[in-house]
Short mmCIF file of C-alpha atoms and ligand atoms in Angstrom, two decimals:
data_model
loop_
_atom_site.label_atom_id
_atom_site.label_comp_id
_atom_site.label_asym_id
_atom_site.label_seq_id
_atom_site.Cartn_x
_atom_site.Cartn_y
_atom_site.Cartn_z
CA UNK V 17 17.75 15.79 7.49
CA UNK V 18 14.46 16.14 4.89
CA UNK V 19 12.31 13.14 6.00
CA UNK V 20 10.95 11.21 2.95
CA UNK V 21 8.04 9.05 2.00
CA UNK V 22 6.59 6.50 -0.04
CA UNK V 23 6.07 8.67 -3.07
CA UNK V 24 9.94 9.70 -2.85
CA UNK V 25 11.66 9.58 -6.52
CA UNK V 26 12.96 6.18 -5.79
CA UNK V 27 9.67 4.20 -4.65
CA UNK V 28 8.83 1.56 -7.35
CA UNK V 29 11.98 1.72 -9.51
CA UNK V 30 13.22 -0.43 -12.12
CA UNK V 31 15.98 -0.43 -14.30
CA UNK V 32 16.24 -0.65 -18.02
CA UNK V 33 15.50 -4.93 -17.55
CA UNK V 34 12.39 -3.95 -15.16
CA UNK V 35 14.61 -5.02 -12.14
CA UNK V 36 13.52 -3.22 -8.78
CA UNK V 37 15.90 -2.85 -6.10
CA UNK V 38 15.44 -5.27 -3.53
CA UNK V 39 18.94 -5.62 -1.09
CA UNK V 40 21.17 -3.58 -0.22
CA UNK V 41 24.89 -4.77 -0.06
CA UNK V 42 26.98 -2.75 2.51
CA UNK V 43 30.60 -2.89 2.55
CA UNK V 44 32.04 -1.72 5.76
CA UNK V 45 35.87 -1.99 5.54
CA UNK V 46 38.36 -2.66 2.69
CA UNK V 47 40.73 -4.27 5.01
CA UNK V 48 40.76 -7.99 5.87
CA UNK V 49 42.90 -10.38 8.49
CA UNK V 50 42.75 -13.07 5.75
CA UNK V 51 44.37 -13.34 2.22
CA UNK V 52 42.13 -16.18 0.47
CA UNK V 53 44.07 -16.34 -2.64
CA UNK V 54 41.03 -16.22 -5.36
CA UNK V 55 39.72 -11.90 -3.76
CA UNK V 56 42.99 -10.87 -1.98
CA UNK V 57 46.11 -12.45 -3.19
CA UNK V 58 49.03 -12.29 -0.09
CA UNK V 59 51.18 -11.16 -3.20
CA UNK V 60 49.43 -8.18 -4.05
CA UNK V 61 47.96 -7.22 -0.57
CA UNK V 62 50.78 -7.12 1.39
CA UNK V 63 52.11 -5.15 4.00
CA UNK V 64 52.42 -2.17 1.63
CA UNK V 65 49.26 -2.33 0.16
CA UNK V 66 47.81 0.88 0.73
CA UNK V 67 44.27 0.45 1.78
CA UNK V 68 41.04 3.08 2.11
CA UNK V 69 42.72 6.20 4.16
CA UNK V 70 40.11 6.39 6.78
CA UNK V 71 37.91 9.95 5.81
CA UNK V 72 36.98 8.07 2.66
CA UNK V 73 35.40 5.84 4.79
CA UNK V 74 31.49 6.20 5.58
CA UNK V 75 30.59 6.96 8.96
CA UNK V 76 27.93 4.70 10.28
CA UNK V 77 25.77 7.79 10.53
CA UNK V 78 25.92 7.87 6.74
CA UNK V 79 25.51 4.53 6.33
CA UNK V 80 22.45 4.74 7.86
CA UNK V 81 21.43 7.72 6.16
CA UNK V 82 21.66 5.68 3.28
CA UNK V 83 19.82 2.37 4.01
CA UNK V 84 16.69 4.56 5.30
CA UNK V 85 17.04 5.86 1.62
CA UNK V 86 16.68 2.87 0.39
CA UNK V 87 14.22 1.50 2.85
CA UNK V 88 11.57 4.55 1.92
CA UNK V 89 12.07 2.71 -1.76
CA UNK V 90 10.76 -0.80 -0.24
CA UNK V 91 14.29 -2.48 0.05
CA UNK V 92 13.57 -4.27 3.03
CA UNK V 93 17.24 -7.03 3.42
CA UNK V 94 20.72 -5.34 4.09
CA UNK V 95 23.46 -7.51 4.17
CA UNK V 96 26.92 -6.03 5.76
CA UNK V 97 30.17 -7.25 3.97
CA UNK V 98 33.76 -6.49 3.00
CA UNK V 99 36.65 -6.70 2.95
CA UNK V 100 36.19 -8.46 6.78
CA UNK V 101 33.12 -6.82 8.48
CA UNK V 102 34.33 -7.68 11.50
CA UNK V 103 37.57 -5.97 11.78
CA UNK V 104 35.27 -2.63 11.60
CA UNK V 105 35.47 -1.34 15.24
CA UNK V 106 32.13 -1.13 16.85
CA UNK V 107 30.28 -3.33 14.16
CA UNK V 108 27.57 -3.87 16.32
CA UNK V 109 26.37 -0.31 16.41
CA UNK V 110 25.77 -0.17 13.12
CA UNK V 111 23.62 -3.40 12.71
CA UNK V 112 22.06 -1.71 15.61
CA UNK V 113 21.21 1.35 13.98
CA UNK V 114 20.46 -0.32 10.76
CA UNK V 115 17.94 -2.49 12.57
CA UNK V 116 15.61 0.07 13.90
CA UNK V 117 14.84 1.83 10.44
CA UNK V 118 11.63 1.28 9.58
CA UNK V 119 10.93 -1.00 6.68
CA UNK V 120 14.30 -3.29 6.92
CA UNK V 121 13.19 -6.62 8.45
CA UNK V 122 16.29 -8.82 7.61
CA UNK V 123 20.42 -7.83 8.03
CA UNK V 124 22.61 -10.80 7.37
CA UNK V 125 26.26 -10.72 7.60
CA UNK V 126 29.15 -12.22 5.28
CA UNK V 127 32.29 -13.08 7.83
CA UNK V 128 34.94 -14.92 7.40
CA UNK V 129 34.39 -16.43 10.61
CA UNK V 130 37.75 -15.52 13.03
CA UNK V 131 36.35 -13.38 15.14
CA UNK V 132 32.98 -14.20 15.39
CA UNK V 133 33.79 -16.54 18.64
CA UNK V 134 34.33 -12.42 20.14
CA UNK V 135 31.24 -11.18 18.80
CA UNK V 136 28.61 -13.71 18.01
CA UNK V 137 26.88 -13.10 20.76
CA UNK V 138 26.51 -8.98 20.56
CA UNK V 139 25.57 -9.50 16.71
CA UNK V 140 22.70 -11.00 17.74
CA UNK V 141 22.12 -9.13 20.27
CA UNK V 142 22.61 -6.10 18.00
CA UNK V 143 20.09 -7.41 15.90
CA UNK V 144 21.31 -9.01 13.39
CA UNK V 145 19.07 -11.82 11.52
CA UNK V 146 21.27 -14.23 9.44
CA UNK V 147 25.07 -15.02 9.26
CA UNK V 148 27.02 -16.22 6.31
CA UNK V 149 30.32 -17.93 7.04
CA UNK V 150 32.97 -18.13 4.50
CA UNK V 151 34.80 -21.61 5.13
CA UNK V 152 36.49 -23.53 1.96
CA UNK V 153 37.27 -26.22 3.91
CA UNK V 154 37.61 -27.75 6.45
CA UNK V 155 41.07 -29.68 6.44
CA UNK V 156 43.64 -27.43 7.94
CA UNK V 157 46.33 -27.47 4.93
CA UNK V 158 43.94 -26.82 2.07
CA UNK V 159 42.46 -23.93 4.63
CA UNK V 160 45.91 -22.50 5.45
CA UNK V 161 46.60 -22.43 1.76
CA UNK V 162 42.91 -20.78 0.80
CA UNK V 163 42.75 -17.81 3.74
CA UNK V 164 46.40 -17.36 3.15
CA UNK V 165 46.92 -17.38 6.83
CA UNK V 166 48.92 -19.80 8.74
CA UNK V 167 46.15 -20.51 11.01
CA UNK V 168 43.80 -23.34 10.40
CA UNK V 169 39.67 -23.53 10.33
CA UNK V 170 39.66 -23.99 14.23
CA UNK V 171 38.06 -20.31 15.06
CA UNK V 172 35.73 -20.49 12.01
CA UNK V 173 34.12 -23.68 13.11
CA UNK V 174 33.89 -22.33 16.94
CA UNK V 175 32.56 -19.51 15.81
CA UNK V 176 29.79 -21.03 13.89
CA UNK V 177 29.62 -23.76 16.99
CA UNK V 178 28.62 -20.97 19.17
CA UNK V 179 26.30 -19.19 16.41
CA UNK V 180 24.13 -22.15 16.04
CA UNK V 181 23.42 -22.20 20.32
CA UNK V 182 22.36 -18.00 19.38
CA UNK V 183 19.19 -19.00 17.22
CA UNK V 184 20.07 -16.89 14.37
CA UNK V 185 17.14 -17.01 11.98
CA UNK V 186 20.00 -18.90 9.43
CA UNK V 187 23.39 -19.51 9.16
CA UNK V 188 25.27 -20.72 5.82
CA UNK V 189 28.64 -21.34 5.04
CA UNK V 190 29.55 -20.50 1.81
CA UNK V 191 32.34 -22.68 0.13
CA UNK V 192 34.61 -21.30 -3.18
CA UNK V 193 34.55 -24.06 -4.98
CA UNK V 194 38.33 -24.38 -6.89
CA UNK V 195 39.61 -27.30 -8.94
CA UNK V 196 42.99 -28.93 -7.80
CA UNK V 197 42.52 -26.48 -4.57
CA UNK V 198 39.90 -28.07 -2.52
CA UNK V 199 37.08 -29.95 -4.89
CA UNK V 200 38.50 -33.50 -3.23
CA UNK V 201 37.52 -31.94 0.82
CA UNK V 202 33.55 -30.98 -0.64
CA UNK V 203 32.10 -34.15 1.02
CA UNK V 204 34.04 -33.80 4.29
CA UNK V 205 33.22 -30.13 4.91
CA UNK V 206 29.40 -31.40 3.52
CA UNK V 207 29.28 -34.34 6.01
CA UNK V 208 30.43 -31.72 8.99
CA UNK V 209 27.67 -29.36 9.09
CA UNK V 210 24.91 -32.23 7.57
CA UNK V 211 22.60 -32.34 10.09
CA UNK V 212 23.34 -29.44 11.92
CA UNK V 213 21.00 -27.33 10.76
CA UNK V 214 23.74 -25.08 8.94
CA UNK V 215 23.01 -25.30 5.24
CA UNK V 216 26.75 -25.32 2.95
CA UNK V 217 26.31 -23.73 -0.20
CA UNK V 218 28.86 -24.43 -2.95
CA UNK V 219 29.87 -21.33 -5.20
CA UNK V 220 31.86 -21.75 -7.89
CA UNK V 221 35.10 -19.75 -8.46
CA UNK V 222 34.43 -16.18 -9.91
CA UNK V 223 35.72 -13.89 -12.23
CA UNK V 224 35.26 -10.94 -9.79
CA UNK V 225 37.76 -8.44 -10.18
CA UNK V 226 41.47 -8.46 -12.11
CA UNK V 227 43.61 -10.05 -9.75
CA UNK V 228 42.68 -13.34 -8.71
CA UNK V 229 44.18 -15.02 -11.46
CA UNK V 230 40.61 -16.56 -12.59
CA UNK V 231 40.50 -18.98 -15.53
CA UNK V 232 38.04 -21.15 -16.84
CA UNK V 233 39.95 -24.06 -15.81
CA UNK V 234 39.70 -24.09 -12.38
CA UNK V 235 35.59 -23.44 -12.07
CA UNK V 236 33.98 -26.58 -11.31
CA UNK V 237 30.25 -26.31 -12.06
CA UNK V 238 27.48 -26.72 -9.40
CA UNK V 239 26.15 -29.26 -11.54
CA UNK V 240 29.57 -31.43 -10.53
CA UNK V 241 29.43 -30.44 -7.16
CA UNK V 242 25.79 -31.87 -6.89
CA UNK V 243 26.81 -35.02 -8.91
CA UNK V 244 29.84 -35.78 -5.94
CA UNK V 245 27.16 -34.79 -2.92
CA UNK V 246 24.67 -36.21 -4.49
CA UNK V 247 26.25 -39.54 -5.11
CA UNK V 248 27.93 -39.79 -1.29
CA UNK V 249 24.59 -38.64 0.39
CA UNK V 250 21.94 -38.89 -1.80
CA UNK V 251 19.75 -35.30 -2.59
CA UNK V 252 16.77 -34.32 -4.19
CA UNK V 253 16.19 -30.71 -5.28
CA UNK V 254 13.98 -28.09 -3.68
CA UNK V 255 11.91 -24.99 -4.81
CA UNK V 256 13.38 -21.57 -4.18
CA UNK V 257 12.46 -19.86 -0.92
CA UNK V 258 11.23 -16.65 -2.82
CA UNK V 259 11.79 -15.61 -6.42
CA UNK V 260 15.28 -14.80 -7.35
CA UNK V 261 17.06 -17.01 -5.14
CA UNK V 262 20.32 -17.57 -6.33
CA UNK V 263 21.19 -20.35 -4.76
CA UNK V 264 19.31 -23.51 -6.32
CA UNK V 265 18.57 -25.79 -3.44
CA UNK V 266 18.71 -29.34 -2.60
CA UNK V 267 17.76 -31.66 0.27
CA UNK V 268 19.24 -34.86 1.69
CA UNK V 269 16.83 -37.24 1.25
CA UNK V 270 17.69 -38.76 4.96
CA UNK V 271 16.46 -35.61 6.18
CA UNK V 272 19.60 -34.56 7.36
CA UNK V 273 18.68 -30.66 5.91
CA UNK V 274 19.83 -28.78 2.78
CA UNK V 275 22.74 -27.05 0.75
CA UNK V 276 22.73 -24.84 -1.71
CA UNK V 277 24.61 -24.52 -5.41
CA UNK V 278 25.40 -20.94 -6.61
CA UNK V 279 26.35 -21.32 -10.56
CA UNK V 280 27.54 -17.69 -11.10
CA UNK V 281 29.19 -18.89 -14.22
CA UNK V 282 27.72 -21.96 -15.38
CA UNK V 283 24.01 -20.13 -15.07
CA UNK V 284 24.15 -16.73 -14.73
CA UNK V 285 20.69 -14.94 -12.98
CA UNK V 286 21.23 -11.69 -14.06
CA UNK V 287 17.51 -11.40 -14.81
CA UNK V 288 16.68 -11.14 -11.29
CA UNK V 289 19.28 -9.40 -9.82
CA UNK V 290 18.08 -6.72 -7.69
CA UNK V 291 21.24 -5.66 -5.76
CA UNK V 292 22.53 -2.62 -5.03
CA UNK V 293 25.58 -2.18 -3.49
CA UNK V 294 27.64 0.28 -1.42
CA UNK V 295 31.19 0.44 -1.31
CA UNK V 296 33.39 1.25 1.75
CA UNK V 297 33.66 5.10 0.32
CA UNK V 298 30.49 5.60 -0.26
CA UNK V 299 30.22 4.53 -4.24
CA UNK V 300 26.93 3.04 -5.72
CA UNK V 301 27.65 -0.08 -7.37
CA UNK V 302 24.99 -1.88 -9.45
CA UNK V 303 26.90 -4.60 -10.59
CA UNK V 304 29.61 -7.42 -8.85
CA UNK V 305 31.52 -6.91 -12.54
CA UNK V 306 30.98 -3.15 -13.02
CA UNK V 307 34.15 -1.16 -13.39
CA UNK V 308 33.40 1.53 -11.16
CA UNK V 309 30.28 3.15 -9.35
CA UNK V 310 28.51 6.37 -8.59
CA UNK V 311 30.12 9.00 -5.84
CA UNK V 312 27.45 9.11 -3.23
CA UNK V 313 29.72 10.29 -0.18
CA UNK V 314 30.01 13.50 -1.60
CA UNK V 315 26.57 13.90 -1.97
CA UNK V 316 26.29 13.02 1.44
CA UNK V 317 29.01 15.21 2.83
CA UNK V 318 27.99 18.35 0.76
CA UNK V 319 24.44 18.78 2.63
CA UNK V 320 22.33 17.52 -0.58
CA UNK V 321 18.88 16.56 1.13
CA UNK V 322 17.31 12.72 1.27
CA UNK V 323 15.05 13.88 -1.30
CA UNK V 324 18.07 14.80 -3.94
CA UNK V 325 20.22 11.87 -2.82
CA UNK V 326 17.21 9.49 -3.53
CA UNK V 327 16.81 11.00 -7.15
CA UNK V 328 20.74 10.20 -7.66
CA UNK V 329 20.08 6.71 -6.93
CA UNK V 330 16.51 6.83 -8.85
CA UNK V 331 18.69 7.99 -11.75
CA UNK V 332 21.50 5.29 -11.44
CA UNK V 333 18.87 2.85 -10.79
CA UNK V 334 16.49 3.66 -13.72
CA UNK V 335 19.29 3.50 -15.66
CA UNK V 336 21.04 0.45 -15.23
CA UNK V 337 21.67 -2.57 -17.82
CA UNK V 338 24.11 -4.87 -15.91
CA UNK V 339 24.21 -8.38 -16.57
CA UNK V 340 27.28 -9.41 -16.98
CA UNK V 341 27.36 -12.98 -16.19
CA UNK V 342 24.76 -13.70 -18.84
CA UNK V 343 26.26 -11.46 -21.43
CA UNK V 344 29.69 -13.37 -20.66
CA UNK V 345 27.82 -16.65 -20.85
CA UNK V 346 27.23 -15.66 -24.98
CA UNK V 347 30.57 -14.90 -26.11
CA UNK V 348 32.81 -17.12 -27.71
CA UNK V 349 36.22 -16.15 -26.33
CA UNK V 350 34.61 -16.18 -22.54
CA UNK V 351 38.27 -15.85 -20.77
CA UNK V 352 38.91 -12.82 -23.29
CA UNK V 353 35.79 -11.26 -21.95
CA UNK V 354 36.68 -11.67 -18.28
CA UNK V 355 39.73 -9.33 -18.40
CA UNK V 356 38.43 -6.32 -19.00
CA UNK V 357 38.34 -3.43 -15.98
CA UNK V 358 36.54 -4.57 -13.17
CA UNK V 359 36.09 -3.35 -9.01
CA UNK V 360 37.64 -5.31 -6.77
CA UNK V 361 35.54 -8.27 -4.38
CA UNK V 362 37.05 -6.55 -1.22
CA UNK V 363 35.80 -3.07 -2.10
CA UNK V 364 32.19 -4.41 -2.83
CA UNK V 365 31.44 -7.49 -0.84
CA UNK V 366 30.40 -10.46 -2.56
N1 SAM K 563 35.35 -11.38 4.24
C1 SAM K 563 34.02 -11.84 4.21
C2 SAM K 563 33.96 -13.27 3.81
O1 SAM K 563 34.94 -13.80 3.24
O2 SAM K 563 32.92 -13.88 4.05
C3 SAM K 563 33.06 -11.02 3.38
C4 SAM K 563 33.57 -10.49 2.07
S1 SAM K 563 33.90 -11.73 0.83
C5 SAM K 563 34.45 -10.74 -0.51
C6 SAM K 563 32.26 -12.25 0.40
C7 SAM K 563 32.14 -13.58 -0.27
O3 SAM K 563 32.72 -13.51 -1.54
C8 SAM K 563 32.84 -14.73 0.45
O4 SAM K 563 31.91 -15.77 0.67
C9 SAM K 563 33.90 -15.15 -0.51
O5 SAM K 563 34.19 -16.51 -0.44
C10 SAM K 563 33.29 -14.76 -1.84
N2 SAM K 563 34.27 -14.61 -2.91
C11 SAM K 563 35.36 -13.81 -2.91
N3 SAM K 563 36.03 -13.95 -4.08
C12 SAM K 563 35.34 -14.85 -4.82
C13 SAM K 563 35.51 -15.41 -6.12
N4 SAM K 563 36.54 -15.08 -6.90
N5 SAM K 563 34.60 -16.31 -6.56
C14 SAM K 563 33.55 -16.65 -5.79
N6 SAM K 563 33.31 -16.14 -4.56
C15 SAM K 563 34.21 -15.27 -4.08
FE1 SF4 K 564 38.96 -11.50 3.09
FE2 SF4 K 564 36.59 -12.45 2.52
FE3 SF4 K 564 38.22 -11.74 0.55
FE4 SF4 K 564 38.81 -13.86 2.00
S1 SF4 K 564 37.01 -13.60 0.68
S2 SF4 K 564 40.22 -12.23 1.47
S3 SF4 K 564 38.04 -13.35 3.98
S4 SF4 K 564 37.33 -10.38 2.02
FE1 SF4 K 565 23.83 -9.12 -10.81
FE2 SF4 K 565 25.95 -8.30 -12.20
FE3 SF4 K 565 25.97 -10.68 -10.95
FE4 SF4 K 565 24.45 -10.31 -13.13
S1 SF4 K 565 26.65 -10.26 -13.06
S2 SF4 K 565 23.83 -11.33 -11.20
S3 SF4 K 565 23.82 -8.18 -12.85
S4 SF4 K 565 25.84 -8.68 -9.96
#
């Protein structure tokens, strides 16, 4: 493998909106042990569903090989997601192996939360910096009917019981945010984790792919959500941790700690969105919304060096324009807009 340095193609990048690349989003499997209604419909992913065949998955060697790419261009946070990261065998290799390149001080983790009571303890071991835990709520029916599983929230909320004893630099739980689904449970599952050091961050309901059945209807801004917390606990709002935060943060004013708002649709941040993401095969994605991405596994499986695989990226990079939310946010038929061809969640990671 051609080693590479800081004045690789790739170093100091920015697209066609003078966005660098910042994070790297890693999906790691396609598959997933739940079937939340609004990425993987139980309908359309059932037991037929043909999923990835496994050589069009990446190794973690080329993985890896990948993330030190990026890392020689400054992109210093990887965060692993799915499909269900932790249904990947051996999962805590790779966030071992990703957490010794030089340059990449921070690997979170998006997890729907089942299994982490199993392997909580090795992620962090392993290396890994912050978790994410997807939880919609926490009242068993309106769970059951989210995760499309007939289990209820009980392993999720161990799981992040036993992550909070494992002093993990942060863990969030991210909520989906649907109206007539589970907007009446937001101050219970708020009240839960308020004071626990666990900050909830509301997201509303996305048009990400074509087959979640998305419409207008049922997205219930952040500024709502804030109204309902706000009014129940009282909050006042807080600056952004660093610049291009996308969550917009708030604090209860009894001290009790934080949670977040993520207005995807209501206000789009397109302008600083500096993600890059790879899909479980290997495809560059610049975009949640795009409708396809950029074939690096063959690149990486036909002995092309760093050096050449860098300049693909540079060239996909230099040359991106994506910003779809905000370009959605100006049209006048919106829901029109949101069916054209777009990747799947799953595939991507959110
Ligand atoms: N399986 C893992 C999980 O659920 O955390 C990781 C992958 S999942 C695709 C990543 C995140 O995307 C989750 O927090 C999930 O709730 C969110 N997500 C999926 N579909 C969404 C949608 N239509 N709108 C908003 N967020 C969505
Ligand atoms: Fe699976 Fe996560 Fe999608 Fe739910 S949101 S179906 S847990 S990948
Ligand atoms: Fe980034 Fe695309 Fe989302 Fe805009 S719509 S914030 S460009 S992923």
């Amino acid at each position: 493998m051609s080693k590479l340095s800081r004045i690789d193609p790739l170093v100091g990048i920015t697209d066609k909106l003078k966005r660098p690349v910042r994070d790297l989003r890693i999906s790691v499997t396609d598959r997933c042990n739940f079937r939340c209604t609004y990425c993987m419909p139980e309908e359309i992913f059932g037991e037929r569903y043909e999923f990835l065949p496994r050589p069009e998955i990446l190794t973690f060697e080329e993985i890896e090989r990948v993330a030190r790419i990026f890392a020689v261009a400054g992109v210093s946070k990887l965060r692993i997601t799915g499909g269900e990261p932790l249904v990947r065998a051996n999962l805590t290799d790779l966030i071992q192996r990703l957490s010794s390149i030089d340059g990449i001080s921070d690997i979170a983790l998006t997890t729907n939360g089942y299994l982490l009571p199993k392997f909580a303890e090795g992620l962090k071991k392993s290396g890994l910096s912050r978790l994410t835990v997807s939880l919609d709520s926490i009242d068993e029916n309106i769970f059951k009917k989210m995760s499309g599983r007939p289990h209820g929230p009980k392993n999720t909320l161990d799981g992040i019981r036993l992550a909070t004893e494992l002093d993990f630099s942060s863990i969030k739980v991210n909520v989906v945010v649907q109206r007539g689904v589970n907007d009446h449970t937001l101050i219970d599952t708020a009240r839960y984790f308020k004071g626990t050091g666990v900050i909830v961050r509301f997201i509303e309901f996305m048009d990400v792919g074509t087959k979640n059945h998305w419409d207008l209807s049922q997205v219930v801004p952040s500024s709502e959500v804030m109204e309902v917390i706000d009014s129940e606990f009282g909050l006042e709002s807080v600056a952004p941790n660093y610049e291009g935060e996308v969550a917009n943060r708030y604090r209860y004013k009894d001290g009790d700690g934080e949670i977040g708002v993520i207005s995807s649709v209501t206000k789009p941040f397109c302008g600083n969105c500096t993600r890059a993401r790879l899909s479980t095969d290997g495809k560059l994605v610049t975009c949640l919304f795009a409708s396809g991405g950029t074939d690096l596994k063959s690149a990486l499986r036909s002995g092309q060096s760093d050096k050449e695989i860098s300049s693909i990226i540079t060239n996909i990079w230099s040359n991106r324009v994506d910003q779809y939310s905000a370009l959605r946010s100006n049209q006048t038929n919106f829901e029109a807009y949101t069916k054209g061809d777009k990747v799947e969640m799953y595939y991507i990671g959110g």
